[in-house]
Short mmCIF file of C-alpha atoms in Angstrom, two decimals:
data_model
loop_
_atom_site.label_atom_id
_atom_site.label_comp_id
_atom_site.label_asym_id
_atom_site.label_seq_id
_atom_site.Cartn_x
_atom_site.Cartn_y
_atom_site.Cartn_z
CA MET A 1042 99.45 69.54 100.85
CA PRO A 1043 99.60 72.19 103.54
CA LYS A 1044 98.61 70.85 106.95
CA ASN A 1045 97.25 74.23 107.97
CA ASN A 1046 94.12 73.32 109.89
CA GLU A 1047 95.46 74.34 113.24
CA VAL A 1048 98.03 76.96 112.31
CA SER A 1049 97.89 79.96 114.64
CA MET A 1050 97.00 83.41 113.28
CA SER A 1051 100.39 84.77 114.39
CA VAL A 1052 102.10 82.35 111.98
CA ILE A 1053 99.60 83.21 109.23
CA ARG A 1054 100.25 86.91 109.76
CA ARG A 1055 103.96 86.36 109.13
CA LEU A 1056 103.34 84.60 105.79
CA PRO A 1057 102.75 87.79 103.72
CA ARG A 1058 106.09 89.03 105.01
CA TYR A 1059 107.86 85.82 103.92
CA TYR A 1060 106.09 86.18 100.60
CA ARG A 1061 107.33 89.76 100.16
CA PHE A 1062 110.94 88.96 101.08
CA LEU A 1063 110.98 85.87 98.84
CA GLY A 1064 109.52 87.98 96.03
CA GLU A 1065 112.42 90.41 96.38
CA LEU A 1066 114.95 87.56 96.29
CA LEU A 1067 113.18 86.16 93.24
CA ARG A 1068 113.38 89.51 91.42
CA THR A 1069 117.13 89.68 92.06
CA GLY A 1070 117.54 86.17 90.64
CA VAL A 1071 118.30 84.34 93.91
CA GLU A 1072 117.46 80.62 93.49
CA ARG A 1073 118.05 79.25 96.98
CA VAL A 1074 118.23 80.63 100.48
CA SER A 1075 119.11 79.13 103.86
CA SER A 1076 116.99 79.78 106.93
CA ARG A 1077 120.02 81.62 108.32
CA GLU A 1078 120.20 83.99 105.31
CA LEU A 1079 116.45 84.54 105.45
CA SER A 1080 116.79 85.18 109.17
CA ASN A 1081 119.37 87.94 108.58
CA LEU A 1082 117.13 89.55 105.96
CA MET A 1083 113.94 89.41 107.95
CA GLY A 1084 115.09 89.88 111.53
CA LEU A 1085 113.56 86.60 112.71
CA THR A 1086 115.60 83.73 114.16
CA ALA A 1087 116.44 80.86 111.80
CA SER A 1088 114.68 78.48 114.16
CA GLN A 1089 111.51 80.63 114.10
CA ILE A 1090 111.55 80.51 110.29
CA ARG A 1091 111.98 76.72 110.21
CA GLN A 1092 109.23 76.36 112.78
CA ASP A 1093 106.82 78.65 110.88
CA LEU A 1094 107.34 76.88 107.57
CA ASN A 1095 107.14 73.46 109.19
CA CYS A 1096 103.52 74.29 110.07
CA PHE A 1097 102.78 73.78 106.40
CA GLY A 1098 104.89 70.66 105.96
CA GLY A 1099 108.35 72.30 105.74
CA PHE A 1100 109.79 73.06 102.29
CA GLY A 1101 113.48 73.14 103.12
CA GLN A 1102 116.13 70.46 102.66
CA GLN A 1103 118.95 69.90 105.13
CA GLY A 1104 122.16 71.34 103.66
CA TYR A 1105 120.36 72.97 100.71
CA GLY A 1106 117.98 75.42 102.31
CA TYR A 1107 114.87 76.62 100.54
CA ASN A 1108 114.27 76.78 96.82
CA VAL A 1109 113.13 80.42 96.42
CA PRO A 1110 110.73 80.11 93.44
CA HIS A 1111 109.16 76.98 94.92
CA LEU A 1112 108.70 78.44 98.42
CA HIS A 1113 107.35 81.72 96.97
CA GLU A 1114 104.82 79.74 94.93
CA GLU A 1115 103.82 77.51 97.84
CA ILE A 1116 103.22 80.46 100.17
CA SER A 1117 101.19 82.10 97.44
CA LYS A 1118 99.02 78.96 97.30
CA ILE A 1119 98.64 78.78 101.10
CA LEU A 1120 97.53 82.43 101.14
CA GLY A 1121 95.17 81.83 98.22
CA LEU A 1122 96.74 84.66 96.23
CA GLN A 1123 96.09 82.96 92.92
CA SER A 1124 92.33 83.00 93.41
CA GLN A 1125 90.32 86.02 92.30
CA GLN A 1126 87.62 86.64 94.85
CA LYS A 1127 85.12 89.05 93.34
CA THR A 1128 85.30 92.10 95.57
CA ILE A 1129 83.29 95.28 96.02
CA LEU A 1130 84.16 98.42 97.96
CA ILE A 1131 81.61 100.47 99.87
CA GLY A 1132 82.36 104.08 100.76
CA ALA A 1133 84.37 106.02 98.18
CA GLY A 1134 85.42 108.85 100.50
CA ASN A 1135 89.07 109.81 101.07
CA LEU A 1136 90.01 106.50 102.58
CA GLY A 1137 88.05 104.38 100.10
CA ARG A 1138 89.60 106.24 97.18
CA ALA A 1139 93.10 105.76 98.59
CA ILE A 1140 92.46 102.03 99.06
CA ILE A 1141 91.32 101.74 95.43
CA SER A 1142 94.26 103.71 94.04
CA TYR A 1143 96.86 102.30 96.38
CA SER A 1144 96.11 98.63 96.62
CA SER A 1145 96.84 96.21 93.84
CA PHE A 1146 94.21 93.55 94.30
CA LYS A 1147 95.28 91.23 91.51
CA GLY A 1148 97.93 88.82 92.67
CA LYS A 1149 96.68 89.21 96.23
CA GLY A 1150 93.62 87.01 95.78
CA PHE A 1151 91.05 89.64 94.83
CA GLU A 1152 89.44 91.29 91.83
CA LEU A 1153 87.71 94.63 92.42
CA ILE A 1154 84.48 94.58 90.43
CA GLY A 1155 82.41 97.44 91.88
CA VAL A 1156 82.62 100.58 94.00
CA PHE A 1157 79.60 102.04 95.80
CA ASP A 1158 78.76 105.29 97.53
CA ARG A 1159 75.62 107.19 98.47
CA ASP A 1160 76.97 110.68 97.71
CA PRO A 1161 75.32 112.04 94.50
CA ASN A 1162 78.48 114.08 93.84
CA LEU A 1163 80.55 110.90 93.66
CA ILE A 1164 78.12 108.58 91.86
CA GLY A 1165 79.09 108.31 88.20
CA THR A 1166 82.63 109.64 88.70
CA LYS A 1167 85.63 107.38 88.11
CA ILE A 1168 88.52 106.23 90.29
CA ALA A 1169 91.20 103.98 88.82
CA ASN A 1170 88.87 102.64 86.10
CA GLN A 1171 86.01 102.08 88.51
CA THR A 1172 82.83 104.08 88.01
CA ILE A 1173 81.23 104.78 91.39
CA ILE A 1174 77.77 103.22 91.60
CA ASP A 1175 74.79 104.36 93.70
CA VAL A 1176 74.67 102.22 96.84
CA LYS A 1177 70.94 101.73 96.15
CA GLU A 1178 71.94 99.54 93.22
CA MET A 1179 74.20 97.35 95.35
CA GLY A 1180 71.59 94.61 95.86
CA GLU A 1181 70.89 94.21 92.15
CA PHE A 1182 74.61 94.35 91.35
CA CYS A 1183 75.39 91.59 93.86
CA LYS A 1184 72.61 89.37 92.54
CA GLN A 1185 74.02 89.68 89.02
CA ASN A 1186 77.74 89.50 89.82
CA SER A 1187 77.94 87.43 93.03
CA PRO A 1188 80.86 89.13 94.80
CA THR A 1189 82.17 87.23 97.85
CA VAL A 1190 84.27 89.91 99.54
CA ALA A 1191 83.52 93.51 100.55
CA ILE A 1192 85.87 96.31 101.55
CA LEU A 1193 84.12 98.46 104.13
CA CYS A 1194 85.15 102.13 104.19
CA VAL A 1195 82.03 103.61 105.78
CA PRO A 1196 81.60 105.21 109.21
CA LYS A 1197 80.65 102.96 112.13
CA THR A 1198 77.15 104.48 112.18
CA SER A 1199 76.29 103.17 108.69
CA ALA A 1200 78.34 99.99 108.92
CA HIS A 1201 75.89 97.73 110.74
CA ALA A 1202 73.02 98.16 108.25
CA ILE A 1203 75.35 97.74 105.27
CA VAL A 1204 76.96 94.60 106.66
CA GLU A 1205 73.55 93.09 107.40
CA LYS A 1206 72.56 93.63 103.78
CA LEU A 1207 75.89 92.39 102.40
CA VAL A 1208 75.78 89.17 104.43
CA GLU A 1209 72.26 88.53 103.08
CA LEU A 1210 73.64 89.13 99.58
CA GLY A 1211 76.28 86.42 100.03
CA ILE A 1212 79.38 88.34 101.13
CA GLN A 1213 81.60 86.00 103.15
CA GLY A 1214 84.65 88.12 103.85
CA PHE A 1215 85.24 91.74 104.84
CA TRP A 1216 88.29 93.98 104.70
CA ASN A 1217 86.98 96.22 107.43
CA PHE A 1218 88.19 99.80 107.87
CA SER A 1219 85.15 100.81 109.92
CA HIS A 1220 85.04 100.52 113.70
CA TYR A 1221 82.02 98.27 113.56
CA ASP A 1222 82.88 94.86 115.00
CA ILE A 1223 81.48 92.59 112.26
CA MET A 1224 82.32 89.22 113.75
CA MET A 1225 80.54 89.93 117.04
CA ASP A 1226 77.25 90.02 115.12
CA TYR A 1227 78.18 87.68 112.27
CA PRO A 1228 80.48 84.95 113.59
CA ASN A 1229 80.16 82.97 110.34
CA VAL A 1230 81.82 85.53 108.09
CA VAL A 1231 85.53 86.35 108.14
CA ALA A 1232 86.85 89.85 108.69
CA GLU A 1233 90.27 91.40 108.58
CA ASN A 1234 90.19 94.69 110.47
CA VAL A 1235 92.36 97.71 109.77
CA HIS A 1236 91.72 100.15 112.60
CA LEU A 1237 93.87 103.13 111.72
CA SER A 1238 92.98 105.19 114.77
CA ASP A 1239 93.75 102.26 117.10
CA SER A 1240 97.12 101.95 115.41
CA LEU A 1241 97.74 105.66 115.92
CA MET A 1242 96.86 105.40 119.62
CA THR A 1243 99.20 102.41 119.96
CA LEU A 1244 101.97 104.53 118.44
CA SER A 1245 101.13 107.22 120.98
CA TYR A 1246 101.67 104.67 123.76
CA LYS A 1247 104.96 103.53 122.26
CA VAL A 1248 106.27 107.07 121.78
CA THR A 1249 105.14 108.23 125.21
CA ASN A 1250 106.70 105.27 127.00
CA HIS A 1251 109.83 105.42 124.85
CA THR A 1252 110.54 109.04 125.68
CA LYS A 1253 109.92 108.37 129.38
CA GLN A 1254 112.78 105.86 129.44
CA MET B 229 100.26 105.47 138.73
CA PRO B 230 100.16 102.87 135.99
CA LYS B 231 102.54 99.97 136.58
CA ASN B 232 103.00 99.46 132.87
CA ASN B 233 106.69 98.64 132.58
CA GLU B 234 106.19 95.03 131.65
CA VAL B 235 102.75 95.09 130.02
CA SER B 236 102.63 92.95 126.88
CA MET B 237 101.93 94.55 123.50
CA SER B 238 98.78 92.44 123.11
CA VAL B 239 97.29 94.14 126.17
CA ILE B 240 98.44 97.56 124.92
CA ARG B 241 96.83 96.88 121.54
CA ARG B 242 93.48 96.29 123.25
CA LEU B 243 93.59 99.64 125.10
CA PRO B 244 92.49 101.79 122.12
CA ARG B 245 89.48 99.52 121.80
CA TYR B 246 88.58 99.96 125.48
CA TYR B 247 89.06 103.68 124.98
CA ARG B 248 86.66 103.72 122.00
CA PHE B 249 83.95 101.70 123.74
CA LEU B 250 84.23 103.76 126.93
CA GLY B 251 84.03 106.91 124.79
CA GLU B 252 80.75 105.66 123.33
CA LEU B 253 79.36 104.92 126.79
CA LEU B 254 80.47 108.36 127.92
CA ARG B 255 78.69 110.06 125.01
CA THR B 256 75.46 108.25 125.89
CA GLY B 257 75.77 109.42 129.49
CA VAL B 258 76.64 106.07 131.10
CA GLU B 259 78.44 106.71 134.41
CA ARG B 260 79.43 103.21 135.48
CA VAL B 261 79.86 99.84 133.87
CA SER B 262 80.59 96.35 135.18
CA SER B 263 83.21 94.12 133.60
CA ARG B 264 80.31 91.84 132.58
CA GLU B 265 78.49 94.65 130.74
CA LEU B 266 81.73 95.73 129.08
CA SER B 267 82.34 92.11 128.17
CA ASN B 268 78.96 91.87 126.39
CA LEU B 269 79.67 95.08 124.48
CA MET B 270 83.19 94.22 123.44
CA GLY B 271 83.10 90.46 122.95
CA LEU B 272 85.85 89.81 125.48
CA THR B 273 85.37 87.75 128.64
CA ALA B 274 84.82 89.70 131.88
CA SER B 275 87.87 88.00 133.34
CA GLN B 276 90.02 89.09 130.38
CA ILE B 277 88.86 92.68 130.91
CA ARG B 278 89.66 92.60 134.64
CA GLN B 279 93.04 91.04 133.89
CA ASP B 280 93.88 93.65 131.21
CA LEU B 281 92.96 96.59 133.41
CA ASN B 282 94.74 95.08 136.41
CA CYS B 283 97.99 95.40 134.45
CA PHE B 284 97.70 99.13 135.11
CA GLY B 285 96.65 98.85 138.72
CA GLY B 286 92.95 97.95 138.29
CA PHE B 287 90.39 100.79 138.35
CA GLY B 288 87.32 98.80 139.29
CA GLN B 289 85.63 98.37 142.62
CA GLN B 290 84.03 95.11 143.75
CA GLY B 291 80.24 95.50 143.49
CA TYR B 292 80.46 98.88 141.74
CA GLY B 293 82.29 98.14 138.52
CA TYR B 294 84.17 100.83 136.66
CA ASN B 295 83.55 104.56 136.73
CA VAL B 296 83.29 105.32 133.00
CA PRO B 297 84.64 108.91 132.89
CA HIS B 298 87.50 107.98 135.24
CA LEU B 299 88.50 104.83 133.33
CA HIS B 300 88.24 106.66 129.99
CA GLU B 301 90.52 109.38 131.34
CA GLU B 302 93.01 106.92 132.84
CA ILE B 303 93.33 104.93 129.60
CA SER B 304 93.80 108.20 127.74
CA LYS B 305 96.70 108.99 130.10
CA ILE B 306 98.26 105.53 129.73
CA LEU B 307 98.11 105.87 125.93
CA GLY B 308 99.54 109.37 126.11
CA LEU B 309 96.62 110.79 124.13
CA GLN B 310 96.76 114.11 125.91
CA SER B 311 100.27 114.86 124.70
CA GLN B 312 100.78 116.58 121.36
CA GLN B 313 103.78 115.03 119.67
CA LYS B 314 104.80 117.30 116.81
CA THR B 315 104.33 115.16 113.73
CA ILE B 316 105.27 115.40 110.06
CA LEU B 317 104.05 113.30 107.13
CA ILE B 318 106.27 112.35 104.21
CA GLY B 319 104.70 111.29 100.91
CA ALA B 320 101.50 113.10 99.96
CA GLY B 321 100.35 110.59 97.33
CA ASN B 322 96.94 108.90 97.46
CA LEU B 323 97.60 107.14 100.72
CA GLY B 324 99.31 110.08 102.40
CA ARG B 325 96.44 112.38 101.42
CA ALA B 326 93.87 109.92 102.77
CA ILE B 327 95.77 109.66 106.06
CA ILE B 328 95.80 113.44 106.39
CA SER B 329 92.12 113.85 105.56
CA TYR B 330 90.92 110.77 107.41
CA SER B 331 92.84 110.77 110.65
CA SER B 332 92.13 113.13 113.46
CA PHE B 333 95.49 113.52 115.16
CA LYS B 334 94.43 115.80 117.98
CA GLY B 335 93.15 113.81 120.93
CA LYS B 336 95.22 110.85 119.79
CA GLY B 337 98.53 112.23 121.01
CA PHE B 338 99.73 114.00 117.86
CA GLU B 339 99.73 117.36 116.15
CA LEU B 340 100.41 117.39 112.40
CA ILE B 341 102.73 120.33 111.70
CA GLY B 342 104.12 119.62 108.21
CA VAL B 343 103.55 117.57 105.05
CA PHE B 344 106.35 116.86 102.57
CA ASP B 345 106.59 115.50 99.04
CA ARG B 346 109.10 115.67 96.19
CA ASP B 347 106.52 115.96 93.38
CA PRO B 348 106.61 119.55 91.96
CA ASN B 349 102.91 119.19 91.05
CA LEU B 350 102.02 118.66 94.70
CA ILE B 351 104.40 121.12 96.36
CA GLY B 352 102.51 124.28 97.33
CA THR B 353 99.06 122.69 97.07
CA LYS B 354 96.89 122.26 100.17
CA ILE B 355 95.33 119.26 101.88
CA ALA B 356 93.20 119.77 104.97
CA ASN B 357 94.90 123.08 105.85
CA GLN B 358 98.39 121.69 105.27
CA THR B 359 100.46 123.21 102.46
CA ILE B 360 102.68 120.53 100.96
CA ILE B 361 106.36 121.44 101.37
CA ASP B 362 109.29 120.39 99.17
CA VAL B 363 111.03 117.45 100.81
CA LYS B 364 114.34 119.29 100.25
CA GLU B 365 113.25 121.74 102.93
CA MET B 366 112.56 118.98 105.46
CA GLY B 367 115.94 119.29 107.21
CA GLU B 368 115.57 123.02 107.80
CA PHE B 369 111.94 122.60 108.87
CA CYS B 370 112.89 119.94 111.42
CA LYS B 371 115.70 122.07 112.85
CA GLN B 372 113.27 124.94 113.35
CA ASN B 373 110.23 123.00 114.56
CA SER B 374 111.67 119.87 116.24
CA PRO B 375 109.05 117.28 115.30
CA THR B 376 109.39 113.95 117.14
CA VAL B 377 107.14 111.70 115.04
CA ALA B 378 106.98 111.01 111.30
CA ILE B 379 104.28 109.35 109.24
CA LEU B 380 105.94 107.49 106.38
CA CYS B 381 103.85 107.13 103.22
CA VAL B 382 106.66 106.63 100.69
CA PRO B 383 107.57 103.52 98.68
CA LYS B 384 110.02 101.03 100.20
CA THR B 385 112.71 102.13 97.71
CA SER B 386 112.84 105.69 99.08
CA ALA B 387 112.08 104.78 102.68
CA HIS B 388 115.56 103.84 103.90
CA ALA B 389 117.25 107.11 102.91
CA ILE B 390 114.40 109.20 104.31
CA VAL B 391 114.36 107.33 107.62
CA GLU B 392 118.14 107.71 107.96
CA LYS B 393 117.75 111.46 107.55
CA LEU B 394 114.75 111.70 109.88
CA VAL B 395 116.48 109.78 112.67
CA GLU B 396 119.44 112.17 112.36
CA LEU B 397 116.96 115.05 112.60
CA GLY B 398 115.60 113.76 115.89
CA ILE B 399 112.53 111.75 114.89
CA GLN B 400 111.89 109.12 117.56
CA GLY B 401 108.70 107.47 116.39
CA PHE B 402 107.29 106.40 113.02
CA TRP B 403 103.80 105.57 111.83
CA ASN B 404 105.07 103.43 109.01
CA PHE B 405 102.96 102.65 105.93
CA SER B 406 106.00 101.69 103.83
CA HIS B 407 107.31 98.14 103.65
CA TYR B 408 110.70 99.20 104.91
CA ASP B 409 111.47 97.55 108.23
CA ILE B 410 112.63 100.56 110.26
CA MET B 411 113.39 98.86 113.56
CA MET B 412 115.75 96.31 111.98
CA ASP B 413 118.11 99.19 111.13
CA TYR B 414 117.16 101.57 113.93
CA PRO B 415 116.37 99.56 117.07
CA ASN B 416 116.31 102.72 119.20
CA VAL B 417 113.34 104.34 117.53
CA VAL B 418 109.75 103.11 117.85
CA ALA B 419 107.61 102.22 114.88
CA GLU B 420 104.01 101.23 114.43
CA ASN B 421 103.58 99.51 111.08
CA VAL B 422 100.47 99.48 108.94
CA HIS B 423 101.11 97.04 106.12
CA LEU B 424 97.95 97.23 104.03
CA SER B 425 99.01 94.63 101.48
CA ASP B 426 99.95 92.15 104.22
CA SER B 427 96.52 92.69 105.72
CA LEU B 428 94.92 92.03 102.32
CA MET B 429 96.90 88.80 101.92
CA THR B 430 95.86 87.71 105.41
CA LEU B 431 92.23 88.29 104.41
CA SER B 432 92.89 86.17 101.32
CA TYR B 433 94.06 83.33 103.59
CA LYS B 434 91.02 83.69 105.83
CA VAL B 435 88.56 83.79 102.92
CA THR B 436 90.24 80.90 101.10
CA ASN B 437 90.31 78.67 104.16
CA HIS B 438 86.82 79.71 105.19
CA THR B 439 85.28 78.72 101.89
CA LYS B 440 87.19 75.41 101.95
CA GLN B 441 85.44 74.41 105.17
#
């Protein structure tokens, strides 16, 4: 049983990376891996890897290393990837459409069940097997289908009102691409923010300070 | 002059957020703001804000607070937003196209000067005023135009070879949407990674552990 009550977010954020690297080993038929080998692959120290995995009760054996299929499976369980949280996406503009086409939700803990927009030109059209639904029907849809997660691809100006409604409708988790700070107003939901423009500005800092050196 | 030689990345990563909030204050005509007011807006403690900004030499005055236009301008300088790094994007699939349409590069330190793909169906078509160029012409283009930054929207399998070429061609910074770990192989370039599927798996962890509580 994972003892993950007090695991820091920086450890959690490394887990998807472990999961990806173990998945690659698995696909090439590797059955066991030492923390040293994993360390060479991933660019982390072996001691960091042992420490990270020990947060969840360890999984390695002295002199054997880690069993790849077992560790892959255990990390998948810790991350909850085998669950299928019913998920809706709001805002089928350029970014929303890319998210739908680009992301594979199955196997990552989510099932996309509805896509909403307010643009009459988009409503009724299809993206990756999803027919875009009028956002006015979102309330009724949620009552019937009980989604728990929403992907927010709307501008900051519309985000607050939509989040208020979605929280009322039972949404507990947000993949948030808007600049609206959900958890300041709703501390009881969870949100994972992807702020592309912040990331771009951080790159600007890195490049500027790199070239100054 | 900012004394930012040893500023930690966690402080740097908060700067774009300060910049955004100050920009909003600026647009509503606010001239000065105390660390307490900023703290209420941003959900950080006032002491955290003072500490962050002190890393760059402070900017506040006891009893006055911060001058909004001045602080906004100074953070813009620290982030290098007024520079225009010549930037190319490789991989004009769904994600690449969304990045082009969605991101405004000007005012964030970048100028997008070329978009490349290898798909004959895409080459020659236009996205947001950019005509997609055959990736075979990338070398010649870089020699003529000397871009310094590349946005990488290609699968991990093609990423290594493309990065090798781009580094040879003088690219110093990457906005990296691929899962290829650039800085492990090229420690002298800078990279800012956006790993959407890792973010999705992190949300899965948060939602799973939230609902368990």
